Amino acid sequence: MDERQRIEQLRRELHEHNYRYYVLNQPTVSDQQFDFMMRELQDLEARHPELSDPNSPTQRVGSDLQEGFRQVAHRRPMLSLANTYSAEEVGEWYESVSRGLGGEPFEVCCELKYDGLSISLTYEQGRLVQAVTRGDGVHGDDVTANVRTIRAIPLVLPATGYPDEFEIRGEILMPWASFERLNREREAAEEPLFANPRNAASGTLKSLDPKVVASRGLDAYLYYLLGDELPSDGHYENLEAARRWGFKISEGMRKVTSLEAILEFISYWDVERKNLPVATDGIVLKVNSLRQQRSLGYTAKSPRWAIAYKFKAERQQTRLLEVTYQVGRTGAVTPVANMEPVQLAGTTVRRATLNNEDFIRSFDLHIGDMVYVEKGGEIIPKIVGVNIDERPIVAQPVTFIKRCPECGTPLVRYEGEAAWYCPNDSGCPPQIKGRIEHFVARKAMNIIGLGPEIIEDYYRRKLIRNVADLYDIDVQQINGDGSRDKSAQNIVGSIRKSTEVPFERVVFALGIRFVGETSARLLARHFKSMDKLMTATLEELQEVEGIGEVMARSIISYFHNEQNREIVERLRGYGLQFQLSADQTARASDKLQGQSIVISGVFEHHSRDEYKMMIEQNGGKNVGSISGKTSFILAGDNMGPSKLEKARKLGVRIVTEAEFLDMIK
């Protein structure tokens, strides 16, 4: 056997062992044997780079080479399900299905509703070719490189009999055990803890480093098969076929023919779900026949043939030990309840948010109180009540702090706001780090590789104290002991490349209070340069549509701060874009003057941002939602069904990409 043949053999065997271990839970080789085979394959692939394959088992560890995520259109929209919360509502749905089918008999597939991140997987010739998040339902992020590291998802199907091309959807999850381990590691490293497994799974899958994804023990369950050549008209039967092909399909799935059987399934899993290794927050009910699904169709937002039943939040009682305080990017101070550990919805809860001072007063909270804790939607722990009868005689009321817990600055409360703020925005560590995280974000300067953990590391090493310091960092400073040379080069390269980011995103990246992505674009297009924005008066700022007095005063306050002005001038010196480009300022025509236009869908010839610029260059106005004042919708492929329905109701004209381009010629 030559080395090429041995590589193919090892790949086949390792895929099979992955399937048996992670999907069937029936390993046939020891971990040591598996590792020996993996190392042999790695050595052979290193000697034969011409035989590289992204679906090789060796690629599950991830690569250092990863850019920002590309958005792609879903071939079929990923709609959300309508929710029900009672047996009565389930009964109403069941009756509506029966009416919609004209009394024709139907089966319902009952499934567990896993609490994770929705994913769409596309396979061709039995090989994974693309993994896309739900996104907005019309298009999502291409996270294929990260999904390849999740061992429960087959890269190459071990079986036969599947269509040449199909899509299978499911949920990416972080099991309770992985979640608890991850938070223990973060706590030991003095890093912020994840609030729940869903957030941890989502944050992990969106990491720009597949090695991080590979290390965190994500899992996956698949629950819907789509394609032009499916094996059966039955949804349940298709999932059973997918199970035979090598996919991880939940054992908690049952096909029933009556409302009584549905309610029995719900009742069973309302208790038994607490013994599952992953988080669930309800039951999904689907009409089993695909033909009947097509007959029932969709509303503007969700399918009529499926519905989600949400479990009631679990409630427990525990003792309030103390209240601590966290400071966010904007300086808002959030009180946190620290409690005696209590098991709640599958995990140990020790902390719960208290929102603000008014929330604390509404419950008359005392240290030592026995409090009732729930998980809102099975996710965020929150205090929902106090057992006054068990209040200790010596219990002291909770009083909100007067000074910042991080820097000691006296707190302030702005008119009309419930939160207290630390005004020391230039010297308070959490605010500084939070502003840097905002600055490097994808929709701001898009600096790849600088997540919260890296920023914390650089701050601790005194490499950065504000956003301008990023542009002074060199590879040697980052590299330190020499073990991070490649990642250091990538980060420095991304920092340098960020100087090309357009002016409107630079305005957003500054993190001026109340100035979001849309308002930053409006300000940039109106004032056209940083100099004019910095010197704008209150009246001039309020001339910009959508900019009110509160935001205008915040902008003035930001630029009147001497430290902020110094940072801005340093950024100017590093070459950031401080004015609109010639392409952005050029006015092509007045052909769209006075027209309000909504953009929806995916386009062939230009990006959505490019079309927004064309609209403005031709005198039009971009708006985000459809109303009676909307002139027309520029519609690409996969336009959202809810927007399409609303446009029809309001009589708003739909303009295709080709028609629009002809319109502005």
XYZ file of C-alpha atoms in Angstrom:
665
model
C 0.000 0.000 0.000
C 1.512 3.366 -0.996
C 1.226 6.521 1.133
C -1.631 7.957 -0.954
C -3.695 4.833 -0.344
C -2.784 4.820 3.357
C -3.981 8.435 3.697
C -7.357 7.524 2.181
C -7.633 4.438 4.393
C -6.833 6.391 7.577
C -9.326 9.091 6.676
C -12.093 6.514 6.131
C -11.331 4.712 9.394
C -11.049 7.898 11.462
C -14.354 9.224 10.097
C -15.939 5.913 11.099
C -14.440 6.071 14.605
C -15.614 9.678 15.016
C -19.135 8.615 14.060
C -19.152 5.677 16.465
C -17.785 7.746 19.348
C -19.650 11.058 18.982
C -22.941 10.005 17.374
C -23.540 6.386 18.370
C -21.648 6.547 21.696
C -20.255 3.110 20.781
C -16.452 3.461 20.367
C -14.622 0.435 18.962
C -11.026 1.617 19.549
C -9.282 3.139 22.560
C -8.434 6.848 22.733
C -4.763 5.893 22.457
C -5.338 3.901 19.262
C -7.346 6.778 17.817
C -4.549 9.253 18.643
C -1.911 6.991 17.042
C -3.934 6.834 13.827
C -4.494 10.600 13.858
C -0.788 11.323 14.302
C 0.088 8.937 11.483
C -2.364 10.715 9.191
C -1.009 14.138 10.185
C 2.540 13.022 9.360
C 1.497 11.594 5.997
C -0.484 14.721 5.069
C 2.496 16.896 5.995
C 4.608 14.922 3.509
C 1.906 15.187 0.835
C 0.422 18.715 0.879
C -0.897 18.116 -2.642
C -3.423 15.689 -1.074
C -4.880 18.246 1.344
C -8.626 17.943 1.987
C -10.721 20.335 4.112
C -12.851 17.356 5.164
C -9.920 15.341 6.480
C -10.288 14.308 10.162
C -7.058 16.199 10.891
C -8.757 19.488 10.020
C -11.128 19.352 12.994
C -8.511 21.057 15.162
C -8.933 24.208 13.065
C -6.528 26.501 11.267
C -4.842 29.757 12.233
C -5.955 31.240 8.906
C -9.440 32.651 9.382
C -10.976 35.894 8.192
C -14.297 37.514 9.112
C -17.442 35.589 8.262
C -18.955 35.808 4.790
C -22.706 36.253 4.580
C -24.514 33.875 2.231
C -28.135 33.524 1.195
C -30.175 30.576 2.389
C -31.481 28.540 -0.514
C -34.668 28.132 1.540
C -35.563 30.730 4.223
C -35.037 29.656 7.856
C -38.230 30.869 9.531
C -38.847 30.956 13.264
C -41.709 29.045 14.895
C -44.728 30.510 16.653
C -44.669 29.827 20.413
C -47.347 28.412 22.685
C -47.271 28.230 26.469
C -50.305 26.125 27.459
C -52.148 22.927 26.626
C -55.064 25.072 25.445
C -52.910 26.840 22.864
C -51.526 23.502 21.662
C -55.133 22.320 21.253
C -56.001 25.433 19.247
C -53.049 24.798 16.909
C -54.072 21.152 16.493
C -57.611 22.180 15.555
C -56.353 24.823 13.109
C -54.225 22.188 11.360
C -57.230 19.886 11.116
C -59.343 22.691 9.602
C -56.545 23.660 7.225
C -56.396 20.081 5.940
C -60.158 19.881 5.554
C -60.470 17.106 8.111
C -57.897 14.884 6.387
C -56.115 12.605 8.912
C -52.604 13.732 9.839
C -49.646 12.664 11.973
C -47.578 14.950 14.210
C -43.876 14.486 14.908
C -43.066 15.520 18.496
C -39.462 16.589 19.134
C -37.399 18.192 21.872
C -36.645 21.890 21.367
C -32.922 22.197 21.976
C -31.608 25.511 23.211
C -28.656 26.354 21.016
C -27.717 28.045 17.769
C -29.601 27.107 14.579
C -27.422 25.830 11.756
C -27.950 24.806 8.134
C -25.597 22.153 6.720
C -25.281 21.427 3.008
C -23.885 18.119 1.755
C -22.874 17.188 -1.770
C -21.902 13.641 -2.684
C -21.906 12.820 1.040
C -19.397 15.543 1.959
C -20.008 18.674 4.045
C -19.602 21.711 1.786
C -21.188 24.555 3.749
C -22.476 25.453 7.224
C -24.515 28.641 7.662
C -26.094 30.196 10.768
C -29.763 31.195 10.766
C -28.878 34.927 10.652
C -31.979 36.925 9.749
C -33.624 33.876 8.179
C -32.833 35.038 4.648
C -29.042 34.991 4.846
C -26.584 33.984 7.561
C -22.889 33.689 8.379
C -20.783 31.049 6.667
C -19.189 29.238 9.632
C -18.060 26.133 7.746
C -14.477 26.242 9.065
C -15.722 26.291 12.652
C -18.394 23.619 12.177
C -15.791 21.264 10.746
C -14.272 21.106 14.258
C -17.500 19.783 15.874
C -17.090 16.031 16.053
C -20.816 15.229 16.204
C -21.181 16.622 12.672
C -19.932 14.213 9.973
C -17.552 15.680 7.420
C -17.950 12.652 5.163
C -21.012 10.436 5.590
C -20.111 6.877 6.656
C -23.180 5.328 5.006
C -24.736 5.266 1.533
C -28.169 5.876 0.038
C -28.367 9.650 0.528
C -29.252 12.171 -2.251
C -26.442 13.763 -4.243
C -27.294 17.134 -2.686
C -29.350 17.968 0.403
C -29.597 20.347 3.340
C -30.028 19.307 6.951
C -30.801 21.749 9.756
C -30.274 21.485 13.457
C -28.925 23.051 16.597
C -25.340 23.611 17.752
C -25.209 23.109 21.529
C -22.822 23.286 24.417
C -23.507 20.390 26.816
C -23.858 21.222 30.502
C -20.553 19.462 31.279
C -18.641 21.508 28.690
C -20.335 24.693 29.900
C -19.409 24.104 33.545
C -15.812 23.227 32.589
C -15.463 26.318 30.411
C -16.733 28.630 33.157
C -14.400 27.024 35.719
C -11.485 27.720 33.386
C -12.609 31.316 32.809
C -13.137 31.898 36.518
C -9.614 30.610 37.279
C -8.250 32.961 34.621
C -10.301 35.859 36.089
C -12.243 36.167 32.840
C -15.973 37.019 32.530
C -18.217 33.964 32.843
C -20.744 32.914 30.199
C -24.315 33.354 31.390
C -25.672 30.121 29.902
C -24.832 27.296 27.474
C -26.635 28.929 24.562
C -24.594 32.132 24.813
C -21.440 30.069 25.234
C -22.272 27.985 22.152
C -23.125 31.053 20.078
C -20.013 32.946 21.178
C -17.868 29.906 20.498
C -19.265 29.244 17.023
C -18.769 32.923 16.102
C -15.129 32.831 17.219
C -12.734 33.790 14.453
C -10.309 31.097 15.597
C -11.468 27.526 14.808
C -8.992 26.227 17.392
C -11.086 27.903 20.097
C -14.183 26.199 18.698
C -12.430 22.831 18.619
C -11.407 23.126 22.284
C -14.842 23.827 23.762
C -16.692 20.564 23.268
C -19.687 21.673 21.205
C -22.348 19.140 20.255
C -25.108 19.090 17.628
C -28.531 17.553 17.006
C -30.105 17.625 13.541
C -33.873 17.948 13.129
C -34.979 18.793 9.571
C -34.033 17.423 6.162
C -34.575 19.418 2.965
C -33.851 18.691 -0.669
C -35.288 17.916 -4.071
C -34.916 14.137 -3.730
C -35.809 13.149 -0.181
C -36.380 9.469 0.667
C -39.899 9.908 2.050
C -42.925 12.186 2.315
C -42.673 11.752 6.101
C -40.540 14.138 8.151
C -40.053 11.493 10.867
C -39.058 8.899 8.286
C -36.570 11.306 6.682
C -34.888 11.892 10.027
C -34.656 8.147 10.598
C -32.973 7.889 7.188
C -30.585 10.706 8.173
C -29.772 8.773 11.345
C -28.778 5.776 9.178
C -26.621 8.056 7.008
C -24.566 9.026 10.071
C -26.259 12.117 11.554
C -26.929 12.642 15.245
C -30.723 12.640 15.558
C -32.438 12.951 18.935
C -33.811 9.811 20.538
C -36.501 12.043 22.086
C -38.710 11.982 18.985
C -42.145 10.413 18.596
C -44.810 10.256 15.882
C -48.403 10.548 17.168
C -51.936 10.794 15.798
C -53.879 12.538 18.559
C -53.865 15.637 20.754
C -53.872 13.408 23.852
C -50.610 11.762 22.760
C -49.026 15.199 22.148
C -49.926 16.365 25.660
C -48.617 13.098 27.104
C -45.279 13.674 25.305
C -45.090 17.234 26.671
C -45.881 16.095 30.213
C -43.200 13.378 30.115
C -40.400 15.636 28.880
C -41.313 18.519 31.189
C -39.843 16.318 33.941
C -37.388 14.085 32.107
C -35.566 16.954 30.324
C -33.778 17.765 33.586
C -31.793 14.541 33.130
C -30.568 15.430 29.638
C -26.908 16.397 29.044
C -27.935 19.511 27.072
C -30.342 22.422 27.557
C -33.910 22.212 26.249
C -36.609 24.842 26.567
C -39.643 23.207 25.007
C -41.200 20.830 22.490
C -41.536 21.267 18.715
C -44.617 19.863 16.978
C -44.560 19.330 13.198
C -47.142 17.928 10.813
C -45.305 14.850 9.581
C -46.329 14.751 5.909
C -44.310 17.095 3.684
C -47.229 17.178 1.266
C -49.523 18.351 4.042
C -46.897 20.862 5.176
C -46.936 22.407 1.692
C -50.724 22.442 1.728
C -50.854 24.287 5.066
C -48.217 26.803 3.995
C -46.883 29.765 5.967
C -47.921 32.957 7.667
C -45.706 36.022 7.190
C -43.435 34.886 10.005
C -43.762 31.153 10.573
C -45.041 27.854 9.147
C -48.642 26.898 9.907
C -47.645 23.237 10.077
C -45.303 23.585 13.067
C -45.345 25.178 16.486
C -43.137 25.356 19.581
C -44.435 24.681 23.078
C -42.285 26.476 25.677
C -41.833 24.932 29.104
C -42.699 27.083 32.096
C -39.678 28.590 33.803
C -38.371 26.525 36.704
C -38.394 28.322 40.063
C -36.215 27.669 43.121
C -35.639 29.364 46.474
C -32.190 30.278 47.753
C -30.496 32.802 50.035
C -29.131 36.185 48.928
C -25.572 36.446 50.283
C -24.374 39.773 48.878
C -24.790 42.234 46.034
C -21.820 43.112 43.838
C -21.628 45.571 40.943
C -20.387 45.382 37.351
C -19.415 48.279 35.098
C -20.165 48.150 31.369
C -18.660 49.868 28.316
C -20.879 52.935 28.667
C -20.204 53.197 32.403
C -23.610 51.797 33.391
C -23.377 50.039 36.762
C -25.372 46.798 37.049
C -26.040 45.187 40.451
C -25.607 41.401 40.635
C -27.132 39.115 43.269
C -24.692 36.545 44.673
C -26.638 33.635 46.161
C -26.183 30.249 47.743
C -25.762 27.774 44.835
C -29.022 26.257 43.621
C -29.800 23.803 40.802
C -31.998 25.448 38.210
C -32.909 24.165 34.719
C -29.920 21.841 34.582
C -27.157 24.082 35.871
C -25.862 25.516 39.131
C -26.941 29.133 39.600
C -24.973 31.428 41.891
C -25.645 34.849 40.377
C -28.588 36.777 38.966
C -28.898 40.277 37.558
C -30.802 42.841 39.616
C -31.141 45.313 36.691
C -30.910 48.617 38.582
C -31.600 50.445 41.851
C -35.341 50.707 41.171
C -35.537 46.926 40.749
C -33.871 46.405 44.140
C -36.263 48.830 45.810
C -39.312 47.222 44.231
C -38.526 43.979 46.105
C -37.227 45.723 49.246
C -34.262 43.358 49.083
C -32.255 42.601 52.242
C -28.981 40.706 52.559
C -29.901 37.266 53.893
C -33.334 37.182 52.232
C -34.682 33.927 50.840
C -35.356 34.838 47.217
C -37.225 33.080 44.419
C -35.127 32.580 41.304
C -36.271 31.676 37.781
C -34.575 31.330 34.448
C -36.376 33.597 31.995
C -36.969 31.459 28.924
C -34.733 28.836 30.607
C -31.762 31.170 30.063
C -31.163 34.252 32.201
C -31.409 33.760 35.980
C -33.526 36.434 37.617
C -35.006 37.122 41.036
C -38.801 37.124 40.846
C -39.788 37.434 44.492
C -38.816 37.423 48.178
C -40.026 35.157 50.977
C -40.579 37.859 53.606
C -41.588 35.268 56.199
C -38.035 33.904 56.261
C -36.220 37.253 56.480
C -33.596 37.187 59.291
C -34.204 39.707 62.101
C -30.740 41.232 61.602
C -31.057 41.474 57.790
C -29.885 44.798 56.361
C -31.524 46.414 53.321
C -29.538 46.493 50.096
C -28.358 50.052 49.426
C -27.012 50.987 46.019
C -23.339 52.000 45.970
C -22.365 55.652 45.567
C -18.925 55.154 43.981
C -17.664 53.102 41.040
C -16.497 49.672 42.262
C -13.631 49.722 39.740
C -12.163 53.218 39.992
C -13.872 54.861 43.000
C -15.408 57.741 41.037
C -18.753 59.083 42.431
C -21.625 57.717 40.357
C -24.141 59.895 38.501
C -27.698 59.280 37.357
C -28.817 61.063 34.206
C -32.296 62.513 33.865
C -34.825 60.012 32.572
C -32.561 56.968 33.085
C -32.857 54.140 35.600
C -29.161 53.248 35.660
C -26.321 54.839 37.603
C -23.154 55.607 35.635
C -19.462 55.994 36.310
C -18.512 59.243 34.507
C -14.780 58.391 34.493
C -14.871 57.050 30.957
C -11.167 57.664 30.323
C -9.829 56.069 33.515
C -12.224 53.254 34.469
C -10.752 49.884 33.318
C -14.000 48.097 32.296
C -15.066 51.112 30.259
C -11.685 51.360 28.572
C -11.634 47.661 27.659
C -15.286 47.774 26.601
C -14.630 50.699 24.248
C -11.690 48.854 22.713
C -13.893 45.765 22.183
C -16.465 48.011 20.476
C -13.782 49.705 18.355
C -12.415 46.435 16.938
C -15.855 44.874 16.318
C -16.848 43.598 12.909
C -19.271 46.439 12.168
C -16.766 49.010 13.391
C -13.045 48.709 12.501
C -13.249 44.936 11.882
C -9.882 44.097 13.459
C -9.661 40.311 13.275
C -8.355 38.292 16.223
C -8.857 40.836 19.006
C -11.533 39.255 21.181
C -12.230 40.154 24.833
C -9.634 37.686 26.114
C -6.852 39.112 23.936
C -7.809 42.697 24.819
C -7.742 41.783 28.520
C -4.270 40.269 28.029
C -2.950 43.377 26.229
C -4.461 45.652 28.874
C -2.918 43.621 31.675
C 0.469 43.780 29.921
C 0.013 47.567 29.513
C 0.225 47.364 25.719
C -3.027 49.320 25.348
C -4.835 51.936 27.416
C -7.061 53.345 24.652
C -8.029 52.575 21.056
C -5.213 54.653 19.581
C -2.626 52.479 21.336
C -3.613 49.603 19.053
C -1.793 51.274 16.176
C 1.489 51.369 18.125
C 1.535 47.611 18.776
C 4.129 45.590 16.882
C 4.604 41.862 16.358
C 7.447 41.585 18.875
C 5.341 43.064 21.699
C 2.498 40.643 21.037
C 4.716 37.630 20.469
C 6.375 37.810 23.872
C 7.924 34.366 24.382
C 7.931 33.640 20.664
C 5.045 31.177 20.651
C 2.529 33.472 18.970
C 4.373 34.693 15.897
C 1.751 33.806 13.274
C -1.229 35.120 15.268
C 0.766 38.265 16.136
C 1.444 38.915 12.446
C -2.236 38.364 11.607
C -3.398 40.791 14.311
C -0.908 43.521 13.361
C -1.823 43.036 9.701
C -5.519 43.405 10.506
C -4.845 46.562 12.553
C -2.987 48.080 9.603
C -5.749 47.078 7.184
C -8.356 48.771 9.394
C -7.057 52.159 8.244
C -9.009 51.480 5.038
C -12.355 51.217 6.864
C -14.815 53.906 5.588
C -15.372 57.112 7.529
C -18.908 56.282 8.665
C -17.652 53.140 10.436
C -14.847 55.127 12.058
C -17.512 57.422 13.543
C -19.377 54.379 14.864
C -16.153 52.820 16.191
C -15.419 55.824 18.429
C -18.173 54.582 20.734
C -19.865 57.938 21.315
C -22.737 57.373 23.705
C -26.116 56.923 21.929
C -24.475 56.916 18.460
C -25.286 53.584 16.825
C -24.420 52.219 13.404
C -27.280 54.001 11.593
C -26.811 57.369 13.282
C -23.056 57.199 12.635
C -23.767 56.766 8.923
C -26.219 59.690 8.944
C -23.690 61.924 10.696
C -20.891 60.922 8.333
C -22.992 61.534 5.223
C -24.209 64.907 6.551
C -20.937 66.407 7.800
C -18.635 64.507 5.393
C -15.518 64.931 7.560
C -14.386 64.440 11.148
C -13.363 68.093 11.438
C -16.869 69.323 10.627
C -18.440 66.762 12.966
C -16.097 67.713 15.822
C -16.980 71.414 15.568
C -20.711 71.024 14.916
C -23.072 73.021 17.144
C -26.148 71.657 18.877
C -28.380 73.220 16.227
C -26.285 71.841 13.350
C -26.336 68.345 14.802
C -30.106 68.413 15.240
C -30.513 69.313 11.570
C -29.537 65.713 10.791
C -32.656 63.578 10.514
C -32.806 61.093 13.397
C -30.409 63.030 15.648
C -32.234 64.354 18.712
C -31.096 66.671 21.470
C -29.852 63.919 23.795
C -27.631 62.391 21.119
C -26.468 65.804 19.926
C -25.387 66.816 23.441
C -23.586 63.483 23.847
C -21.614 64.102 20.617
C -20.646 67.605 21.736
C -19.613 66.313 25.162
C -17.470 63.603 23.576
C -15.509 65.996 21.382
C -15.147 68.601 24.153
C -13.308 66.017 26.267
C -9.591 66.741 25.908
C -8.555 63.077 26.192
C -11.040 62.050 23.501
C -9.761 64.782 21.190
C -6.202 63.592 21.756
C -7.191 60.013 20.835
C -9.002 61.243 17.714
C -5.960 63.220 16.591
C -3.718 60.210 17.117
C -6.083 58.126 14.965
C -5.862 60.816 12.292
C -2.084 60.521 12.390
C -2.243 56.753 11.920
C -4.135 57.267 8.661
C -7.723 56.341 9.532
C -10.398 57.588 7.120
C -11.572 60.960 8.472
C -13.764 61.995 5.565
C -16.068 60.484 2.985
C -14.369 59.157 -0.112
C -14.923 60.846 -3.456
C -17.215 57.969 -4.477
C -19.379 58.527 -1.409
C -19.663 62.305 -1.798
C -20.303 62.364 -5.538
C -23.938 63.129 -6.376
C -24.815 61.190 -9.499
C -28.333 62.546 -10.055
C -31.613 63.592 -8.468
C -33.533 60.685 -9.991
C -34.553 59.357 -6.563
C -35.052 62.746 -4.928
C -37.655 62.593 -2.160
C -38.103 58.832 -2.341
C -37.874 56.549 0.717
C -36.540 53.119 -0.218
C -36.292 49.810 1.658
C -33.663 47.253 0.618
C -34.413 43.560 1.151
C -32.937 40.285 -0.058
C -29.659 39.187 -1.633
C -28.306 40.776 -4.813
C -26.289 39.571 -7.771
C -24.540 42.677 -9.111
C -23.804 44.814 -6.022
C -23.773 44.489 -2.237
C -26.510 45.964 -0.036
C -24.099 48.684 1.169
C -23.285 49.593 -2.429
C -26.999 49.911 -3.220
C -27.507 52.097 -0.158
C -24.763 54.389 -1.445
C -26.338 54.482 -4.938
C -29.689 55.460 -3.451
C -28.145 58.349 -1.531
C -26.005 59.426 -4.503
C -29.166 59.706 -6.569
C -31.049 61.753 -3.992
C -32.993 58.937 -2.299
C -33.284 58.007 1.343
C -32.617 54.570 2.846
C -35.189 53.432 5.416
C -35.183 50.229 7.436
C -38.875 49.376 7.703
C -41.872 49.386 5.391
C -44.662 51.895 5.958
C -47.261 53.744 3.962
C -44.590 56.370 3.209
C -42.243 53.850 1.551
C -41.791 54.701 -2.141
C -40.673 51.215 -3.190
C -38.722 48.149 -2.086
C -35.500 47.256 -3.871
C -35.881 43.462 -3.701
C -33.225 40.842 -4.341
C -33.445 37.077 -4.049
C -34.907 35.530 -0.867
C -36.725 38.658 0.223
C -38.084 38.146 3.733
C -41.666 36.773 3.664
C -42.829 39.176 6.382
C -41.647 42.194 4.360
C -43.252 40.827 1.220
C -46.574 40.342 3.008
C -46.465 43.836 4.509
C -45.616 45.382 1.130
C -48.624 43.687 -0.437
C -50.958 44.873 2.318
C -49.753 48.476 2.006
C -49.570 48.424 -1.784
C -45.850 49.264 -1.818
C -44.187 48.698 -5.191
C -41.540 45.947 -5.543
C -38.575 46.899 -7.760
C -36.135 44.243 -8.975
C -32.376 44.718 -9.114
C -32.436 45.089 -12.910
C -35.307 47.589 -12.790
C -33.488 49.671 -10.188
C -30.268 49.807 -12.201
C -32.265 50.930 -15.257
C -33.988 53.530 -13.078
C -30.732 55.302 -12.146
C -28.983 55.061 -15.542
